CSV table of C-alpha atoms and ligand atoms in Angstrom, one decimal:
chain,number,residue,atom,x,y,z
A,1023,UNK,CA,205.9,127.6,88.2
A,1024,UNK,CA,207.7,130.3,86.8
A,1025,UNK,CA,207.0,134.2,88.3
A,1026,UNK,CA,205.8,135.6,85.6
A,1027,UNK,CA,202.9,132.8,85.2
A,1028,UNK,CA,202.4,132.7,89.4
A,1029,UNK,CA,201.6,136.5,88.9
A,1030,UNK,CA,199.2,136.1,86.0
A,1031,UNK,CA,197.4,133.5,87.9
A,1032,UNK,CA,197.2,135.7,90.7
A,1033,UNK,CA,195.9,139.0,89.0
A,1034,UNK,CA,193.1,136.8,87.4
A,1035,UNK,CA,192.0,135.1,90.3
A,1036,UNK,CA,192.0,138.6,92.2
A,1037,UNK,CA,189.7,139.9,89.4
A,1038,UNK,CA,187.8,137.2,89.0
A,1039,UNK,CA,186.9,136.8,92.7
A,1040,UNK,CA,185.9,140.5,92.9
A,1041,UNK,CA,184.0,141.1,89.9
A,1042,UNK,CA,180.3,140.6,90.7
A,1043,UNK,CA,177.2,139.2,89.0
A,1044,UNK,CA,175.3,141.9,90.2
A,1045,UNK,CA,175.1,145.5,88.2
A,1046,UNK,CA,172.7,147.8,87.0
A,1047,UNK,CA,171.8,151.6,86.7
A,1048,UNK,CA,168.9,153.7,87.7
A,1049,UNK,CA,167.9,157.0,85.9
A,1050,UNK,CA,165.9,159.7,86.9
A,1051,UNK,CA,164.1,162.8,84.6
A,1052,UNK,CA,162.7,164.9,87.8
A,1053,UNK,CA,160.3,165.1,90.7
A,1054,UNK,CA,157.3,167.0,90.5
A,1055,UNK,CA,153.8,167.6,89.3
A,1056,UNK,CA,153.3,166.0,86.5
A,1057,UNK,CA,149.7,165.4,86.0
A,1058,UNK,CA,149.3,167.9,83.2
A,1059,UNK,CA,151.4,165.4,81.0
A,1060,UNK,CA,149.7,164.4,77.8
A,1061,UNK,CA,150.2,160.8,76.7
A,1062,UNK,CA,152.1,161.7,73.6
A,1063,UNK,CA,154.5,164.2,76.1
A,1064,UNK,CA,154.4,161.0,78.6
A,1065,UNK,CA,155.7,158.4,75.3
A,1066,UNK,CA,158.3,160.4,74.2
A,1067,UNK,CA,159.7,160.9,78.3
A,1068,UNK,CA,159.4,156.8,78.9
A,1069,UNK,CA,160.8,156.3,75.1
A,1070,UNK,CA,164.3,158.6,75.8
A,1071,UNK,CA,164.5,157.2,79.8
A,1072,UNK,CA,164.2,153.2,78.4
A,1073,UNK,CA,166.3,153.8,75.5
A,1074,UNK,CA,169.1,155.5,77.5
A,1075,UNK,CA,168.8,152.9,80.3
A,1076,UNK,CA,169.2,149.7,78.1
A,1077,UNK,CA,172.3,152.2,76.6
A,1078,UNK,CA,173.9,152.5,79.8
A,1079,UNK,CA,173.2,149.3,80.6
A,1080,UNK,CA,174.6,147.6,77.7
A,1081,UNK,CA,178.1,149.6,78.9
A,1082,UNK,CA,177.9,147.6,82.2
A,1083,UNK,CA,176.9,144.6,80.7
A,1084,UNK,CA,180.1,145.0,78.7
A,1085,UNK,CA,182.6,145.1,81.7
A,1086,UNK,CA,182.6,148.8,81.2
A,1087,UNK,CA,182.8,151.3,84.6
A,1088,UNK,CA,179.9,152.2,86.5
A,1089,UNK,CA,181.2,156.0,86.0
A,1090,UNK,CA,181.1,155.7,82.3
A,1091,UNK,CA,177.5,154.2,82.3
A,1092,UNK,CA,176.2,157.4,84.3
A,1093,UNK,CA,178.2,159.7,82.2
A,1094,UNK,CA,176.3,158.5,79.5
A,1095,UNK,CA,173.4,158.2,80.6
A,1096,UNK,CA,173.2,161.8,81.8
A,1097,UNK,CA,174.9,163.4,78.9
A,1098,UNK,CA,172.1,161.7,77.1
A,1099,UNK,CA,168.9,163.3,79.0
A,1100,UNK,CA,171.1,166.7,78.7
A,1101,UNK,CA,170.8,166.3,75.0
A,1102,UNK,CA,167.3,166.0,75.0
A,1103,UNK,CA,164.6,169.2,75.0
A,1104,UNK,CA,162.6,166.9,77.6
A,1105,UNK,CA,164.1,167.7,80.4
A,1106,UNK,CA,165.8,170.4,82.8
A,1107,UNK,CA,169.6,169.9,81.9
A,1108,UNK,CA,171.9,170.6,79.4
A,1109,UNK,CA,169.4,171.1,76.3
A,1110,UNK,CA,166.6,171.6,78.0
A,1111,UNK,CA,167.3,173.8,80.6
A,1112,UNK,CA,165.0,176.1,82.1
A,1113,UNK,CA,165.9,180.3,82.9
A,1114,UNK,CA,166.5,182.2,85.2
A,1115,UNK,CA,164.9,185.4,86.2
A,1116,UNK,CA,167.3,187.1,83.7
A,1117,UNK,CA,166.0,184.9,80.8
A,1118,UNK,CA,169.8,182.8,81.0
A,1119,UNK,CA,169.9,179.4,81.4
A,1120,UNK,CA,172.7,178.9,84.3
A,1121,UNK,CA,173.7,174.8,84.6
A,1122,UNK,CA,174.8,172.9,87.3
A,1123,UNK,CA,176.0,169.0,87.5
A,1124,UNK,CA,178.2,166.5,89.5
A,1125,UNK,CA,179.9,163.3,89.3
A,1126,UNK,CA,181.0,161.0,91.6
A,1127,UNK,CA,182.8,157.7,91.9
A,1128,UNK,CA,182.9,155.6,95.2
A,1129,UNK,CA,185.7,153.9,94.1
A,1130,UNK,CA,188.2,156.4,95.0
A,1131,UNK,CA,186.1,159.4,95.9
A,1132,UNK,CA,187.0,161.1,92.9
A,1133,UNK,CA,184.7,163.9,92.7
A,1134,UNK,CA,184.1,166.9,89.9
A,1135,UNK,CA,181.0,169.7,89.9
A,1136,UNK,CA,180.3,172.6,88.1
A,1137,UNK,CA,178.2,174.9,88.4
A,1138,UNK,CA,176.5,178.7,86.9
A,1139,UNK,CA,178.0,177.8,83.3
A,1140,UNK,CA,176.1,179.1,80.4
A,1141,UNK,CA,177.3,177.8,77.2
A,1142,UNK,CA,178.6,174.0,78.2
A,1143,UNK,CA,176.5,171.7,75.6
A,1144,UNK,CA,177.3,168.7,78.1
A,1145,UNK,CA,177.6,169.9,82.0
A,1146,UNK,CA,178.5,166.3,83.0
A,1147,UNK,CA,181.3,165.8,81.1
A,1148,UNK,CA,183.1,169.0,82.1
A,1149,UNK,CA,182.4,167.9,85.7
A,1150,UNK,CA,183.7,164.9,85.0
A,1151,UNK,CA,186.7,166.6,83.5
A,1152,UNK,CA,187.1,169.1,86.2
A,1153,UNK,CA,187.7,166.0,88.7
A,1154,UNK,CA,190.2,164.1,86.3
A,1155,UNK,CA,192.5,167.1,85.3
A,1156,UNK,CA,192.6,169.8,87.9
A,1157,UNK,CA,193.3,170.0,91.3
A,1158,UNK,CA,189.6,170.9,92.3
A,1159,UNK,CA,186.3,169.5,93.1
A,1160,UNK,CA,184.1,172.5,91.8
A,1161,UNK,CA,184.1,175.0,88.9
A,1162,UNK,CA,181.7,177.7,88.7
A,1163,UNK,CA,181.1,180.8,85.7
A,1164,UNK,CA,183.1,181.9,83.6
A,1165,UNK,CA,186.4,180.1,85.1
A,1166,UNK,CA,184.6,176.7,84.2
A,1167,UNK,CA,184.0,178.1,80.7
A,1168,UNK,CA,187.6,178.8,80.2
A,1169,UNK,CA,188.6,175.6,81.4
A,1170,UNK,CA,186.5,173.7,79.2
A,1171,UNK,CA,187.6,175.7,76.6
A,1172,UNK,CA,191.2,174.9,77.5
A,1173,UNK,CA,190.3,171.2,76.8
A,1174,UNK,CA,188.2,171.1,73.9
A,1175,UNK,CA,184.9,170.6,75.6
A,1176,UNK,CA,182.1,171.1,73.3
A,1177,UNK,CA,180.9,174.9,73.7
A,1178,UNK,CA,177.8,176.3,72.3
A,1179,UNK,CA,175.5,179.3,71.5
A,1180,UNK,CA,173.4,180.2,74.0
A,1181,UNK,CA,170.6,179.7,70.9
A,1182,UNK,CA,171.4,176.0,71.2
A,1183,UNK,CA,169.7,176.2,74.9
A,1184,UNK,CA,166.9,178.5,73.5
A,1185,UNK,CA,163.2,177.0,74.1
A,1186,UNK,CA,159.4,178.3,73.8
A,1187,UNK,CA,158.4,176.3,76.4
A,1188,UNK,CA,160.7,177.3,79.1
A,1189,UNK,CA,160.4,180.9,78.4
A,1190,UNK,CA,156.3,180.7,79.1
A,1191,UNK,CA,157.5,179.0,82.4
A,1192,UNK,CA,159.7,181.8,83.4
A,1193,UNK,CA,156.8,184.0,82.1
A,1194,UNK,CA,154.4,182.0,84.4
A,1195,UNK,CA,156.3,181.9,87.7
A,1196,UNK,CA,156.8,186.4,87.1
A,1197,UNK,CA,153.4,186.5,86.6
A,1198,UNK,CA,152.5,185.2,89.8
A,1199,UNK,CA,152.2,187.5,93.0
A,1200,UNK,CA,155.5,187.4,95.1
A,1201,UNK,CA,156.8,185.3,92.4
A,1202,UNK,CA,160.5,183.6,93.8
A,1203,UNK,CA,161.8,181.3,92.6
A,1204,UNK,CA,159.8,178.1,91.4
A,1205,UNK,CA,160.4,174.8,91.9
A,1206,UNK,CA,161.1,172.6,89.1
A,1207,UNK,CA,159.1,170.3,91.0
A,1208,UNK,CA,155.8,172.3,90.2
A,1209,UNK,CA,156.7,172.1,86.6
A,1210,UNK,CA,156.8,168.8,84.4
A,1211,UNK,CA,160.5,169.5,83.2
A,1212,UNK,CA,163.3,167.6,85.8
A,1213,UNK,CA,166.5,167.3,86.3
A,1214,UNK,CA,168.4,164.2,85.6
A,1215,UNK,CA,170.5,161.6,87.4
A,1216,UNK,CA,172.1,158.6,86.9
A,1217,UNK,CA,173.2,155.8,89.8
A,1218,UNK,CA,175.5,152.6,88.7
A,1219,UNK,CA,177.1,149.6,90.1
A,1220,UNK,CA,179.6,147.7,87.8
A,1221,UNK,CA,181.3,144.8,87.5
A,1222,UNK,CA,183.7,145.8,89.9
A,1223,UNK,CA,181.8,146.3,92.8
A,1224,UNK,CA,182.4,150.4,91.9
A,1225,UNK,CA,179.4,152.6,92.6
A,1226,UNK,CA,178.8,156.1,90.7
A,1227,UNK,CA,176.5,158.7,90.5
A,1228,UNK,CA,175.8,161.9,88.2
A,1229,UNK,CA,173.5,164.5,88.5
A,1230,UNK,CA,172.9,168.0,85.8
A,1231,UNK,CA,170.2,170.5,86.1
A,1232,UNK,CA,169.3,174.0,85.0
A,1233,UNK,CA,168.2,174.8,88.4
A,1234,UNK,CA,164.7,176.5,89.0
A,1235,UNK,CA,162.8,178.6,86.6
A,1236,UNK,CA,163.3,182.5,87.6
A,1237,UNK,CA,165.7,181.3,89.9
A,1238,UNK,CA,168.3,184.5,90.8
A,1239,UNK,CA,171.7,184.8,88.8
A,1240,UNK,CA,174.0,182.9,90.7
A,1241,UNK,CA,172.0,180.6,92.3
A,1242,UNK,CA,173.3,177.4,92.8
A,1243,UNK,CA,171.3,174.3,94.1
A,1244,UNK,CA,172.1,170.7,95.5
A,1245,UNK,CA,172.7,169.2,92.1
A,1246,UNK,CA,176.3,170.1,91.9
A,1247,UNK,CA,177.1,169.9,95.5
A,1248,UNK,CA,178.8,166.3,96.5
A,1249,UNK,CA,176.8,164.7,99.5
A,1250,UNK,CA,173.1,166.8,98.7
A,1251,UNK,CA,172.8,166.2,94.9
A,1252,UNK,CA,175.4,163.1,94.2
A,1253,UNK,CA,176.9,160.8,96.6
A,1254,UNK,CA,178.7,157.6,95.5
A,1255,UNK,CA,180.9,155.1,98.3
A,1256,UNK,CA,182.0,151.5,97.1
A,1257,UNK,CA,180.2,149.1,99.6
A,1258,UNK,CA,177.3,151.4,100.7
A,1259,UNK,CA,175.3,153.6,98.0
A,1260,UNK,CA,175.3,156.0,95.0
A,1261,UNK,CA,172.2,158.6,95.3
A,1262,UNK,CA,171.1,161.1,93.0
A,1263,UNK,CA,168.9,163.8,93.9
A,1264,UNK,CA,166.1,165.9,92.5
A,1265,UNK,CA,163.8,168.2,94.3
A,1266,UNK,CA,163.6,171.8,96.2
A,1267,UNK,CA,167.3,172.2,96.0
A,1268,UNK,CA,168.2,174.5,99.0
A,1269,UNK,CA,166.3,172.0,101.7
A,1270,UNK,CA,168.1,168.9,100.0
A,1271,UNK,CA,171.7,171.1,100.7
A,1272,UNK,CA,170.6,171.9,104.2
A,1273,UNK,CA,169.8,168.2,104.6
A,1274,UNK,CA,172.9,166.7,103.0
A,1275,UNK,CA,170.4,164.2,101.4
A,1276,UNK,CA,172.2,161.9,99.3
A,1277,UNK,CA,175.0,161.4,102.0
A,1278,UNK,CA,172.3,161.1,104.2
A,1279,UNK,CA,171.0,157.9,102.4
A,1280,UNK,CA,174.2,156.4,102.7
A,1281,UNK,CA,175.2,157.1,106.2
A,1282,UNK,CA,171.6,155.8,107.3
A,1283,UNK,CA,173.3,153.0,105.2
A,1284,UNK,CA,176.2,152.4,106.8
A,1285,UNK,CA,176.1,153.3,110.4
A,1286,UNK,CA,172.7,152.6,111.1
A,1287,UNK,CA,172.6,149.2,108.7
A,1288,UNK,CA,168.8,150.6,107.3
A,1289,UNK,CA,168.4,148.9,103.5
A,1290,UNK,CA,168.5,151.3,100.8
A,1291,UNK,CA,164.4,151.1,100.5
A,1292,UNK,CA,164.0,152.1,104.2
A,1293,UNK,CA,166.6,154.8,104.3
A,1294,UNK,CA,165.8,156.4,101.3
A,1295,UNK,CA,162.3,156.2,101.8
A,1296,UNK,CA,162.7,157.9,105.9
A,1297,UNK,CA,164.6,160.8,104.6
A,1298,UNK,CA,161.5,161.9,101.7
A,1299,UNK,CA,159.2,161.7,104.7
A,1300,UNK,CA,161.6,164.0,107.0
A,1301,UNK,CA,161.4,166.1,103.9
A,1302,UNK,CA,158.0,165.9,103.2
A,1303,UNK,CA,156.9,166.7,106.9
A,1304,UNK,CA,158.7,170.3,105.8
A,1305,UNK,CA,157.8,170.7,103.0
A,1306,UNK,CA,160.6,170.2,101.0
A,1307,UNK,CA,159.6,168.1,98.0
A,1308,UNK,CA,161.6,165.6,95.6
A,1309,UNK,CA,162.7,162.0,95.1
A,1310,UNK,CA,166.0,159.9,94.6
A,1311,UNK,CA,167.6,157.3,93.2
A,1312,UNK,CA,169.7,155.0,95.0
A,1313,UNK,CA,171.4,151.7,94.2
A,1314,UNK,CA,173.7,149.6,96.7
A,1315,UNK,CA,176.5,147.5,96.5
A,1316,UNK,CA,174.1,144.3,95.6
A,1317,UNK,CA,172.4,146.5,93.2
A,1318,UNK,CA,169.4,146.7,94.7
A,1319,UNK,CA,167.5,149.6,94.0
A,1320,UNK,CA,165.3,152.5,95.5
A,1321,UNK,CA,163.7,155.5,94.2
A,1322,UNK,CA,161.2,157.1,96.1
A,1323,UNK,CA,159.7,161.0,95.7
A,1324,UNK,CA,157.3,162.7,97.7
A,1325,UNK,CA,155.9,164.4,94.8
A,1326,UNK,CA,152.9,163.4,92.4
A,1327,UNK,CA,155.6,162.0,90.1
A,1328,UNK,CA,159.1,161.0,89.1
A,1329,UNK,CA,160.2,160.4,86.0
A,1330,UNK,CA,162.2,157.6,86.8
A,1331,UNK,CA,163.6,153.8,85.5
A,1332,UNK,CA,166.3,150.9,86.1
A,1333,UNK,CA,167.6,148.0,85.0
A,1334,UNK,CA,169.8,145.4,86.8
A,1335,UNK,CA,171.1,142.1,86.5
A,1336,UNK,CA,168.7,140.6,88.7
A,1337,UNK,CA,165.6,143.0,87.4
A,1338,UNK,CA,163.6,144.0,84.2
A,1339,UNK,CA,163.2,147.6,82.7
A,1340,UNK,CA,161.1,149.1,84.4
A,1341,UNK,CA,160.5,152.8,83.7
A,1342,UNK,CA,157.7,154.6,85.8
A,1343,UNK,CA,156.4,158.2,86.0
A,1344,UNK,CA,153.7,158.2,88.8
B,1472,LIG,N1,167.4,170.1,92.6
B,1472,LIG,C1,167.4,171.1,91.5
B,1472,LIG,C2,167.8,172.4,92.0
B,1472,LIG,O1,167.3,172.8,93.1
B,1472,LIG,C3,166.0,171.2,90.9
B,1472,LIG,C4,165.3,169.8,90.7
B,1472,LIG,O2,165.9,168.8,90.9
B,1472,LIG,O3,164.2,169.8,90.2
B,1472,LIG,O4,168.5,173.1,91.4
């Protein structure tokens, strides 16, 4: 057999052997109360999660890379007014929206996260950007703005971000006595996520938010930070967060899921689900979602809701809010 055709055989066989019939991706919109939701507000949030899922899904169904899928999938939900990213995101206590997001892939650890930008129409991509072509993990302000200007990345009026809705919530939370800042989980408007497994046996995850309403200038939660908001590792879990960002930092929850994972050989259910209690019993509130290397999938909160949904090779849509 000549080399060339010994080589082919052997590159095909390798692939073949190591790509999987098991993929999938798991979105989320936000943890929180969400009980106020009309069912017209409810349609339209199940509509925009399902139609993005069977996207994204549709990518991995292709052959295409886990870390594309949640790209998409996340850029997405930031286009949307629904929820708290990109679009949609909600103020601060100056009336700015400041955006944070991350990307991971656990193929090679590559990692990217920015954070405090103000006029980014897609946070994701930038973050995904910032891990492919610089040196760095994390870009925050106006350094981030300059590099995404430097490569093209779609920059926009701060009108583009400009929404009624969220400017009554930032009214709301002043109003109130001792007013800090207030959890996007006791509003109806979430962050976003996105976990995948391809193909390939790579795992991904991606996670954008515009924080808390009247959150200070300059405050940055878990979403952008690797290991709290997103965590990806080939051959253990991708995790996405959502929730009271500065308890999910001080927890390291998403690398938490997976280390459970890994050293302590819990299932992604039972690990996933332990760590919302632990956080629960202090009051820190949220949910995640998870999905392993078999693409099994978790996505518990330990809030009234969570706009969440999957779909895997071995499951059905499924797209829940309570
Ligand atoms: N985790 C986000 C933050 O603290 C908010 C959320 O997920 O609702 O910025």
């Amino acid at each position: 057999m000549k080399v060339k055709t010994l080589l082919f055989l052997i590159i095909f066989q390798t692939s073949y052997i190591m790509s999987s019939d098991n993929f999938g991706i798991a979105v989320h919109g936000g943890a929180g109360v969400m009980k106020n939701l009309s069912e017209e507000q409810k349609q339209k949030i199940e509509n925009k999660i399902s139609d993005t899922l069977i996207k994204a899904y549709t990518i991995l169904e292709k052959g295409g890379s886990s870390i594309d899928a949640v790209e998409f999938a996340v850029a997405e939900l930031e286009d949307s007014p629904l929820f708290n990213a990109g679009k949609g995101s909600v103020y601060n206590s100056n009336g700015v929206q400041e955006m944070d997001a991350s990307i991971m892939s656990g193929k090679d650890r590559m990692a990217g996260a920015v954070a405090s930008i103000q006029r980014i129409k897609n946070p994701i991509k930038l973050a995904r950007k910032v891990a492919e072509s610089t040196e760095h993990v994390m870009l925050v302000g106006e350094g981030a703005e300059i590099f995404a200007k430097n490569i093209g990345e779609t920059i926009v009026d701060q009108d583009y971000f400009y929404s009624e809705k969220n400017l009554k919530r930032l009214k709301k939370a002043k109003a109130k006595k001792n007013a800090g800042i207030q959890s996007a989980t006791q509003d109806k408007i979430g962050t976003v996520g996105a976990v995948a497994l391809d193909i390939n046996g790579n795992i991904s995850a991606a996670t954008s938010t515009g924080g808390m309403t009247n959150k200070m200038p300059g405050r940055v939660g878990d979403s952008p930070i690797i290991g709290s908001g997103t965590w990806a590792q080939n051959g253990v879990c991708g995790v996405s967060s959502t929730g009271h960002g500065e308890y999910f930092i001080k927890y390291q929850v998403a690398r938490e899921v997976c280390a459970r994972i890994e050293y302590l050989d819990k299932n992604i259910r039972t690990s996933s689900k332990e760590i919302l209690n632990e956080l629960k019993n202090i009051d820190a509130e949220g949910g995640l979602i998870a999905i392993d290397s078999e693409a099994n999938i978790a996505m518990p909160f330990n809030t009234d809701g969570m706009i969440r949904g999957s779909i895997t090779s071995k499951s059905t849509l499924n797209v829940a809010i309570y």
